[in-house]
Short mmCIF file of C-alpha atoms in Angstrom, two decimals:
data_model
loop_
_atom_site.label_atom_id
_atom_site.label_comp_id
_atom_site.label_asym_id
_atom_site.label_seq_id
_atom_site.Cartn_x
_atom_site.Cartn_y
_atom_site.Cartn_z
CA UNK A 4 -23.89 1.25 -17.37
CA UNK A 5 -20.82 -0.95 -17.08
CA UNK A 6 -20.27 -3.23 -18.93
CA UNK A 7 -21.10 -1.89 -22.39
CA UNK A 8 -19.68 -3.86 -25.30
CA UNK A 9 -20.02 -0.80 -27.54
CA UNK A 10 -18.02 1.49 -25.27
CA UNK A 11 -14.69 3.00 -26.24
CA UNK A 12 -13.09 1.33 -23.19
CA UNK A 13 -14.21 -2.07 -24.52
CA UNK A 14 -12.70 -1.25 -27.91
CA UNK A 15 -9.42 -0.12 -26.34
CA UNK A 16 -9.33 -3.29 -24.27
CA UNK A 17 -9.64 -5.40 -27.42
CA UNK A 18 -6.91 -3.32 -29.06
CA UNK A 19 -4.62 -3.79 -26.07
CA UNK A 20 -5.00 -7.56 -26.13
CA UNK A 21 -2.96 -7.68 -29.34
CA UNK A 22 0.08 -5.99 -27.80
CA UNK A 23 -0.23 -6.62 -24.04
CA UNK A 24 -0.69 -10.04 -22.40
CA UNK A 25 -4.08 -9.90 -20.71
CA UNK A 26 -4.52 -6.37 -22.09
CA UNK A 27 -2.70 -4.82 -19.13
CA UNK A 28 0.67 -4.06 -17.60
CA UNK A 29 -0.60 -4.13 -13.99
CA UNK A 30 -2.53 -7.18 -12.83
CA UNK A 31 -3.87 -5.26 -9.85
CA UNK A 32 -6.07 -3.02 -12.03
CA UNK A 33 -7.80 -5.69 -14.08
CA UNK A 34 -11.46 -6.61 -13.86
CA UNK A 35 -13.97 -8.35 -16.10
CA UNK A 36 -15.16 -8.14 -18.78
CA UNK A 37 -12.77 -5.31 -19.71
CA UNK A 38 -10.82 -2.52 -18.04
CA UNK A 39 -12.10 1.07 -18.03
CA UNK A 40 -9.63 3.51 -19.60
CA UNK A 41 -9.07 6.94 -18.07
CA UNK A 42 -9.14 10.19 -20.04
CA UNK A 43 -8.43 12.86 -17.41
CA UNK A 44 -8.55 13.66 -13.72
CA UNK A 45 -9.86 16.75 -11.96
CA UNK A 46 -9.67 17.10 -8.19
CA UNK A 47 -11.13 13.93 -6.71
CA UNK A 48 -12.81 12.86 -9.95
CA UNK A 49 -11.61 10.87 -12.93
CA UNK A 50 -13.32 10.79 -16.34
CA UNK A 51 -13.07 7.72 -18.55
CA UNK A 52 -12.79 7.68 -22.35
CA UNK A 53 -16.58 7.31 -22.64
CA UNK A 54 -17.24 10.45 -20.61
CA UNK A 55 -18.31 8.70 -17.38
CA UNK A 56 -17.18 10.51 -14.24
CA UNK A 57 -16.22 8.70 -11.03
CA UNK A 58 -15.25 9.89 -7.58
CA UNK A 59 -11.80 8.33 -7.28
CA UNK A 60 -11.35 6.30 -4.10
CA UNK A 61 -8.27 4.44 -5.34
CA UNK A 62 -6.03 7.43 -6.11
CA UNK A 63 -3.57 5.12 -7.85
CA UNK A 64 -3.29 3.01 -4.71
CA UNK A 65 -2.70 5.99 -2.43
CA UNK A 66 -0.18 7.81 -4.64
CA UNK A 67 -2.45 10.73 -5.55
CA UNK A 68 -3.05 11.90 -2.01
CA UNK A 69 -3.83 15.37 -3.38
CA UNK A 70 -6.06 14.05 -6.15
CA UNK A 71 -5.64 15.36 -9.70
CA UNK A 72 -4.32 18.73 -10.84
CA UNK A 73 -3.07 19.89 -7.43
CA UNK A 74 -1.63 23.28 -8.43
CA UNK A 75 1.64 23.21 -6.39
CA UNK A 76 2.56 19.82 -7.89
CA UNK A 77 1.58 20.81 -11.43
CA UNK A 78 3.54 24.05 -11.21
CA UNK A 79 6.60 22.34 -9.75
CA UNK A 80 6.61 19.70 -12.50
CA UNK A 81 6.19 22.28 -15.26
CA UNK A 82 9.04 24.42 -13.97
CA UNK A 83 11.36 21.45 -13.49
CA UNK A 84 10.55 20.02 -16.94
CA UNK A 85 11.64 23.30 -18.51
CA UNK A 86 14.90 23.24 -16.53
CA UNK A 87 15.81 19.56 -16.79
CA UNK A 88 14.03 16.20 -16.83
CA UNK A 89 16.92 14.16 -15.47
CA UNK A 90 20.68 14.31 -15.11
CA UNK A 91 23.58 12.26 -13.80
CA UNK A 92 24.23 15.05 -11.28
CA UNK A 93 22.09 15.43 -8.15
CA UNK A 94 19.92 18.49 -7.55
CA UNK A 95 19.13 20.53 -4.47
CA UNK A 96 15.57 19.18 -4.56
CA UNK A 97 16.91 15.76 -3.56
CA UNK A 98 18.26 17.28 -0.35
CA UNK A 99 15.09 19.25 0.32
CA UNK A 100 12.82 16.18 0.07
CA UNK A 101 15.23 14.23 2.27
CA UNK A 102 15.00 16.97 4.89
CA UNK A 103 11.19 16.80 4.87
CA UNK A 104 11.22 13.02 5.33
CA UNK A 105 13.78 13.17 8.14
CA UNK A 106 11.75 15.84 9.92
CA UNK A 107 8.54 13.80 9.77
CA UNK A 108 9.44 10.14 10.35
CA UNK A 109 10.89 9.80 13.86
CA UNK A 110 12.87 6.65 13.00
CA UNK A 111 14.63 8.23 10.02
CA UNK A 112 17.88 10.20 10.32
CA UNK A 113 19.04 9.78 6.72
CA UNK A 114 17.46 8.83 3.37
CA UNK A 115 18.27 7.26 0.00
CA UNK A 116 15.83 7.35 -2.90
CA UNK A 117 14.67 4.56 -5.18
CA UNK A 118 12.14 4.40 -8.01
CA UNK A 119 9.33 2.43 -6.36
CA UNK A 120 8.20 0.93 -3.09
CA UNK A 121 9.19 -2.52 -4.31
CA UNK A 122 12.71 -1.27 -4.98
CA UNK A 123 12.84 0.42 -1.58
CA UNK A 124 12.08 -2.89 0.13
CA UNK A 125 14.67 -4.69 -2.00
CA UNK A 126 17.34 -2.17 -1.02
CA UNK A 127 16.34 -2.32 2.65
CA UNK A 128 16.65 -6.12 2.61
CA UNK A 129 20.08 -5.91 0.95
CA UNK A 130 21.17 -3.36 3.53
CA UNK A 131 20.04 -5.57 6.42
CA UNK A 132 22.05 -8.48 5.02
CA UNK A 133 25.11 -6.29 4.59
CA UNK A 134 24.78 -4.91 8.12
CA UNK A 135 24.37 -8.29 9.80
CA UNK A 136 26.21 -10.69 7.49
CA UNK A 137 23.16 -12.98 7.69
CA UNK A 138 20.75 -14.00 4.96
CA UNK A 139 17.27 -14.91 6.23
CA UNK A 140 14.34 -12.50 6.33
CA UNK A 141 11.30 -12.84 8.60
CA UNK A 142 7.94 -11.47 7.52
CA UNK A 143 4.36 -11.79 8.69
CA UNK A 144 1.93 -14.22 7.09
CA UNK A 145 -0.03 -12.55 4.29
CA UNK A 146 2.23 -9.51 4.31
CA UNK A 147 2.70 -7.64 1.03
CA UNK A 148 6.06 -6.00 0.42
CA UNK A 149 6.28 -5.56 -3.32
CA UNK A 150 6.98 -7.52 -6.46
CA UNK A 151 9.99 -9.72 -5.83
CA UNK A 152 9.87 -13.37 -4.97
CA UNK A 153 11.55 -13.48 -1.56
CA UNK A 154 8.99 -11.20 0.10
CA UNK A 155 6.15 -12.62 -2.01
CA UNK A 156 6.49 -15.82 0.01
CA UNK A 157 3.27 -16.35 1.99
CA UNK A 158 1.65 -13.30 0.40
CA UNK A 159 -1.65 -15.02 -0.48
CA UNK A 160 -1.51 -18.41 1.24
CA UNK A 161 -4.54 -20.67 1.49
CA UNK A 162 -5.52 -23.45 3.91
CA UNK A 163 -4.02 -25.87 1.40
CA UNK A 164 -0.50 -24.49 1.79
CA UNK A 165 -0.29 -22.14 4.78
CA UNK A 166 0.88 -24.76 7.29
CA UNK A 167 0.48 -24.76 11.09
CA UNK A 168 -0.94 -21.62 12.69
CA UNK A 169 2.01 -21.14 15.04
CA UNK A 170 4.60 -22.02 12.39
CA UNK A 171 3.33 -20.80 9.01
CA UNK A 172 4.80 -22.18 5.81
CA UNK A 173 6.42 -20.05 3.09
CA UNK A 174 4.47 -20.93 -0.08
CA UNK A 175 5.53 -19.06 -3.23
CA UNK A 176 3.26 -16.62 -5.02
CA UNK A 177 4.63 -17.40 -8.47
CA UNK A 178 5.39 -20.74 -10.09
CA UNK A 179 9.09 -21.39 -10.53
CA UNK A 180 10.24 -19.60 -7.39
CA UNK A 181 13.42 -21.42 -6.28
CA UNK A 182 13.02 -23.45 -3.10
CA UNK A 183 16.45 -22.19 -2.06
CA UNK A 184 15.02 -18.68 -1.99
CA UNK A 185 11.90 -19.72 -0.06
CA UNK A 186 14.20 -21.32 2.50
CA UNK A 187 15.47 -17.80 3.27
CA UNK A 188 11.97 -16.65 4.30
CA UNK A 189 10.79 -17.14 7.88
CA UNK A 190 7.03 -16.62 8.19
CA UNK A 191 5.48 -15.52 11.48
CA UNK A 192 1.79 -15.08 12.43
CA UNK A 193 0.70 -11.42 12.52
CA UNK A 194 -0.21 -10.09 15.98
CA UNK A 195 0.60 -13.40 17.72
CA UNK A 196 3.37 -12.38 20.12
CA UNK A 197 4.29 -15.72 21.70
CA UNK A 198 4.21 -17.77 18.49
CA UNK A 199 6.19 -15.13 16.62
CA UNK A 200 8.89 -14.85 19.26
CA UNK A 201 9.21 -18.63 19.45
CA UNK A 202 9.68 -18.88 15.67
CA UNK A 203 12.15 -15.99 15.58
CA UNK A 204 14.13 -17.51 18.45
CA UNK A 205 14.69 -20.65 16.34
CA UNK A 206 16.15 -18.60 13.49
CA UNK A 207 17.81 -15.69 15.31
CA UNK A 208 21.39 -16.60 14.37
CA UNK A 209 20.48 -16.63 10.65
CA UNK A 210 18.11 -13.64 10.58
CA UNK A 211 19.20 -10.42 8.93
CA UNK A 212 15.86 -8.64 9.26
CA UNK A 213 12.26 -8.71 10.33
CA UNK A 214 10.05 -6.76 7.92
CA UNK A 215 6.49 -5.74 8.71
CA UNK A 216 3.81 -3.45 7.37
CA UNK A 217 2.46 -2.10 10.67
CA UNK A 218 -0.96 -1.22 9.15
CA UNK A 219 -1.31 -3.69 6.27
CA UNK A 220 -3.72 -2.88 3.45
CA UNK A 221 -4.17 -6.56 2.65
CA UNK A 222 -5.57 -7.12 6.14
CA UNK A 223 -8.02 -4.25 5.75
CA UNK A 224 -5.78 -1.83 7.66
CA UNK A 225 -5.95 -3.82 10.89
CA UNK A 226 -2.89 -2.45 12.72
CA UNK A 227 -0.26 -4.45 14.47
CA UNK A 228 -0.82 -4.24 18.21
CA UNK A 229 1.48 -2.19 20.41
CA UNK A 230 2.45 -5.39 22.22
CA UNK A 231 3.39 -7.09 18.95
CA UNK A 232 5.48 -4.22 17.61
CA UNK A 233 7.16 -3.70 20.98
CA UNK A 234 8.03 -7.39 21.15
CA UNK A 235 9.56 -7.28 17.65
CA UNK A 236 11.54 -4.17 18.53
CA UNK A 237 12.92 -5.72 21.70
CA UNK A 238 13.79 -9.03 20.04
CA UNK A 239 15.58 -7.37 17.13
CA UNK A 240 17.57 -5.09 19.41
CA UNK A 241 18.64 -7.96 21.68
CA UNK A 242 19.72 -10.15 18.76
CA UNK A 243 21.32 -7.66 16.40
CA UNK A 244 18.56 -8.04 13.80
CA UNK A 245 17.41 -5.15 11.60
CA UNK A 246 13.75 -4.20 12.06
CA UNK A 247 12.24 -2.85 8.83
CA UNK A 248 8.90 -1.07 8.61
CA UNK A 249 7.24 -1.11 5.21
CA UNK A 250 5.37 2.21 5.18
CA UNK A 251 5.05 2.46 1.41
CA UNK A 252 1.27 2.52 1.83
CA UNK A 253 0.63 3.21 5.51
CA UNK A 254 2.97 6.19 5.57
CA UNK A 255 -0.22 8.19 5.04
CA UNK A 256 -1.42 7.21 8.53
CA UNK A 257 -0.41 10.60 9.88
CA UNK A 258 2.04 13.49 9.77
CA UNK A 259 4.73 11.32 11.37
CA UNK A 260 3.84 8.18 9.44
CA UNK A 261 2.68 4.88 10.88
CA UNK A 262 5.62 4.66 13.26
CA UNK A 263 4.82 8.05 14.72
CA UNK A 264 1.21 7.02 15.18
CA UNK A 265 1.96 3.61 16.69
CA UNK A 266 4.94 4.66 18.82
CA UNK A 267 7.49 2.00 17.86
CA UNK A 268 10.54 2.90 15.75
CA UNK A 269 12.31 0.60 13.26
CA UNK A 270 15.92 0.59 12.12
CA UNK A 271 14.99 1.01 8.45
CA UNK A 272 11.83 2.29 6.80
CA UNK A 273 10.68 1.72 3.22
CA UNK A 274 8.61 4.58 1.79
CA UNK A 275 6.88 5.38 -1.50
CA UNK A 276 3.59 6.55 -3.00
CA UNK A 277 2.65 9.84 -1.25
CA UNK A 278 6.25 11.11 -1.06
CA UNK A 279 6.41 11.41 -4.87
CA UNK A 280 3.40 13.59 -5.58
CA UNK A 281 2.09 11.16 -8.19
CA UNK A 282 5.42 10.41 -9.90
CA UNK A 283 7.43 7.19 -9.51
CA UNK A 284 9.38 7.13 -6.26
CA UNK A 285 10.55 5.08 -3.33
CA UNK A 286 12.90 5.68 -0.43
CA UNK A 287 14.85 3.86 2.24
CA UNK A 288 15.40 5.76 5.44
CA UNK A 289 16.70 4.81 8.82
CA UNK A 290 18.83 5.53 11.81
CA UNK A 291 22.22 7.06 11.18
CA UNK A 292 23.82 3.82 12.40
CA UNK A 293 21.84 1.62 9.97
CA UNK A 294 22.22 4.00 7.02
CA UNK A 295 26.00 4.04 7.48
CA UNK A 296 26.08 0.87 5.37
CA UNK A 297 25.53 3.12 2.32
CA UNK A 298 28.25 5.66 3.19
CA UNK A 299 30.89 5.45 0.47
CA UNK A 300 32.83 8.30 2.12
CA UNK A 301 33.58 6.14 5.15
CA UNK A 302 35.59 3.45 3.37
CA UNK A 303 35.04 0.39 1.16
CA UNK A 304 31.36 -0.42 0.61
CA UNK A 305 29.76 -3.67 1.78
CA UNK A 306 26.91 -3.11 -0.66
CA UNK A 307 26.18 -0.86 -3.63
CA UNK A 308 23.02 1.04 -4.43
CA UNK A 309 22.37 3.17 -7.48
CA UNK A 310 19.88 3.61 -10.33
CA UNK A 311 19.46 5.62 -13.51
CA UNK A 312 16.36 7.44 -12.26
CA UNK A 313 17.08 7.33 -8.53
CA UNK A 314 16.52 10.78 -7.06
CA UNK A 315 15.36 12.14 -10.42
CA UNK A 316 14.49 15.84 -10.15
CA UNK A 317 10.94 15.47 -11.51
CA UNK A 318 9.92 13.11 -8.69
CA UNK A 319 11.84 15.19 -6.16
CA UNK A 320 10.06 18.47 -6.89
CA UNK A 321 6.67 16.77 -7.11
CA UNK A 322 7.36 15.09 -3.78
CA UNK A 323 8.37 18.35 -2.11
CA UNK A 324 5.14 20.04 -3.25
CA UNK A 325 3.06 17.06 -2.13
CA UNK A 326 4.63 16.77 1.30
CA UNK A 327 4.49 20.51 2.00
CA UNK A 328 0.75 20.32 1.36
CA UNK A 329 0.35 17.60 3.98
CA UNK A 330 0.29 19.57 7.20
CA UNK A 331 -0.93 18.21 10.56
CA UNK A 332 -4.21 20.03 9.96
CA UNK A 333 -4.63 18.40 6.55
CA UNK A 334 -3.99 14.95 8.01
CA UNK A 335 -6.60 15.67 10.70
CA UNK A 336 -9.16 16.58 8.03
CA UNK A 337 -8.36 13.46 6.01
CA UNK A 338 -8.84 11.33 9.11
CA UNK A 339 -12.14 12.97 10.01
CA UNK A 340 -13.42 12.38 6.49
CA UNK A 341 -12.25 8.76 6.65
CA UNK A 342 -14.17 8.25 9.87
CA UNK A 343 -17.28 9.84 8.34
CA UNK A 344 -16.99 7.58 5.30
CA UNK A 345 -16.66 4.41 7.38
CA UNK A 346 -19.48 5.38 9.71
CA UNK A 347 -21.80 6.21 6.82
CA UNK A 348 -20.98 3.03 4.94
CA UNK A 349 -21.58 0.89 8.02
CA UNK A 350 -24.98 2.51 8.57
CA UNK A 351 -25.99 1.72 5.00
CA UNK A 352 -24.63 -1.83 5.14
CA UNK A 353 -26.72 -2.47 8.24
CA UNK A 354 -29.80 -0.87 6.68
CA UNK A 355 -29.64 -3.32 3.76
CA UNK A 356 -28.99 -6.33 5.99
CA UNK A 357 -25.45 -6.86 4.74
CA UNK A 358 -23.03 -8.71 7.02
CA UNK A 359 -20.23 -6.31 6.17
CA UNK A 360 -17.98 -3.70 7.70
CA UNK A 361 -15.92 -0.72 6.59
CA UNK A 362 -12.65 -1.18 8.43
CA UNK A 363 -9.64 1.08 8.59
CA UNK A 364 -8.11 4.16 10.12
CA UNK A 365 -7.11 7.66 9.06
CA UNK A 366 -7.86 8.06 5.33
CA UNK A 367 -7.56 4.30 4.64
CA UNK A 368 -10.71 2.16 4.37
CA UNK A 369 -11.38 -1.48 3.47
CA UNK A 370 -14.79 -3.01 2.71
CA UNK A 371 -15.12 -6.48 4.20
CA UNK A 372 -17.67 -9.29 4.10
CA UNK A 373 -17.83 -9.81 7.85
CA UNK A 374 -18.95 -7.63 10.74
CA UNK A 375 -16.24 -8.15 13.39
CA UNK A 376 -12.68 -6.92 12.70
CA UNK A 377 -10.04 -9.50 11.80
CA UNK A 378 -6.78 -9.47 13.74
CA UNK A 379 -4.59 -11.54 11.40
CA UNK A 380 -4.39 -13.03 7.91
CA UNK A 381 -6.15 -16.32 8.69
CA UNK A 382 -9.05 -14.59 10.39
CA UNK A 383 -9.38 -12.27 7.40
CA UNK A 384 -9.24 -15.16 4.92
CA UNK A 385 -11.66 -17.45 6.79
CA UNK A 386 -14.20 -14.75 7.56
CA UNK A 387 -14.14 -13.46 3.99
CA UNK A 388 -15.30 -16.84 2.68
CA UNK A 389 -14.51 -18.78 -0.47
CA UNK A 390 -16.70 -16.51 -2.63
CA UNK A 391 -14.92 -13.35 -1.46
CA UNK A 392 -13.38 -12.38 -4.79
CA UNK A 393 -16.53 -13.04 -6.82
CA UNK A 394 -18.64 -11.05 -4.35
CA UNK A 395 -16.17 -8.18 -4.30
CA UNK A 396 -16.14 -8.08 -8.10
CA UNK A 397 -19.93 -7.73 -8.10
CA UNK A 398 -19.77 -4.97 -5.50
CA UNK A 399 -17.00 -3.27 -7.48
CA UNK A 400 -19.24 -3.24 -10.55
CA UNK A 401 -22.15 -1.80 -8.58
CA UNK A 402 -19.86 0.92 -7.26
CA UNK A 403 -18.70 1.76 -10.79
CA UNK A 404 -22.27 2.02 -11.98
CA UNK A 405 -22.95 4.38 -9.08
CA UNK A 406 -20.02 6.59 -10.11
CA UNK A 407 -17.51 5.40 -7.49
CA UNK A 408 -14.06 4.03 -8.32
CA UNK A 409 -12.70 1.70 -5.64
CA UNK A 410 -10.10 -1.06 -5.82
CA UNK A 411 -11.30 -4.50 -6.85
CA UNK A 412 -10.55 -5.87 -3.36
CA UNK A 413 -12.63 -3.21 -1.62
CA UNK A 414 -9.90 -0.70 -0.80
CA UNK A 415 -10.81 3.01 -0.59
CA UNK A 416 -8.38 5.83 0.21
CA UNK A 417 -9.19 9.53 0.35
CA UNK A 418 -7.47 12.60 -1.03
CA UNK A 419 -7.11 16.21 0.04
CA UNK A 420 -9.14 17.18 -3.04
CA UNK A 421 -12.25 15.79 -1.34
CA UNK A 422 -14.59 18.11 0.52
CA UNK A 423 -17.17 17.13 3.11
CA UNK A 424 -19.74 17.51 0.34
CA UNK A 425 -17.81 14.89 -1.67
CA UNK A 426 -18.04 12.52 1.29
CA UNK A 427 -21.81 13.07 1.41
CA UNK A 428 -22.07 12.46 -2.33
CA UNK A 429 -19.96 9.32 -2.00
CA UNK A 430 -22.29 7.96 0.67
CA UNK A 431 -25.35 8.74 -1.43
CA UNK A 432 -23.83 6.94 -4.40
CA UNK A 433 -22.65 4.06 -2.21
CA UNK A 434 -26.20 3.68 -0.91
CA UNK A 435 -27.37 3.01 -4.47
CA UNK A 436 -24.54 0.52 -5.02
CA UNK A 437 -25.03 -1.30 -1.72
CA UNK A 438 -28.77 -1.58 -2.30
CA UNK A 439 -28.20 -3.11 -5.74
CA UNK A 440 -25.61 -5.47 -4.29
CA UNK A 441 -27.89 -6.51 -1.42
CA UNK A 442 -30.74 -7.25 -3.80
CA UNK A 443 -28.47 -9.43 -5.93
CA UNK A 444 -27.16 -11.23 -2.84
CA UNK A 445 -30.72 -11.98 -1.72
CA UNK A 446 -31.84 -13.26 -5.13
#
């Protein structure tokens, strides 16, 4: 049972504290009283250093969409490692993965690779500024777009700093963020068409881009409405503003990504996670017109983009193998399993008298401490309650003890390694966890 002070994970955690601040290099994976250390992964299961086996519903935050040990990816990596790990010269694999992405995302005609989703967003923002000659960036309240301070503005606002509902403030996530940088961020309320358009109208002459995650994980995968996305598309087109979709996570919404599912196309798209087959990757894609800003063959550049590991052949071949394994039929199976998971979890939540829901779509699920879906960040925050994080930590521990690995904020994403029998086993294990959680809540 977790925690166990005599476990090898506990010992490794203590060892790590001497050489890593907080005994981690990723804040998002930490939980008390210590972090569990992984030993190996097989299919949809991961085994920790103490021999405990969990069904993995995090999949490295969506990256391992094929689970662990997917043969085409393993074989591609082995063969490429024998040929060459990395090189200053490009490889054919870079073209092949670009062709796959262009074929699948309807708003992408051309692609450039980066090393992470964060980097993809950074490059997309730089491109928008170079295209327009303007500096400000609009984003939705509570939107997550990676680890740099401009787009971290208003990532986790609270009632103490989030400002008026129709004109949200831009509070920083990290101390020391320059106010001059925060002044470049225009925050708009998610899914509120009139208020968003009014705020954008005020700033239109200074706006380089509007960036949005159309199915944000931090809002429990509540999608932007068709009316909202259509309004953003029209406004950006009319005012020469670059519309950026952040599909680093929600690109797994379907064969044609989130934009193909929702029916609105951006100028630029940031991608990552599933397109790398489990290796570090990111990409910026877009219309031929928008991507022309990167074309060094057309004359002097208005912006530069490069990177030591950009387009590295290991990530390219892993990405090719991963994407070829994601056919329309596979996406349909992932979605059906996601629906079965959410339905089964909701039945068990109701049976134990828990005011909860399993929200989401496709293979993306979020556990929430309220029964009606939230449509924007403030609804999500207010309905979750002040004790949200403490309650989710307790549920996370109950899930671990039942042999289920989910994210500490209640996120669960599936993988192609899962069978229908694995979904049934997950629900049986979740029943044990939810019952234990309900009993503790009632005590």
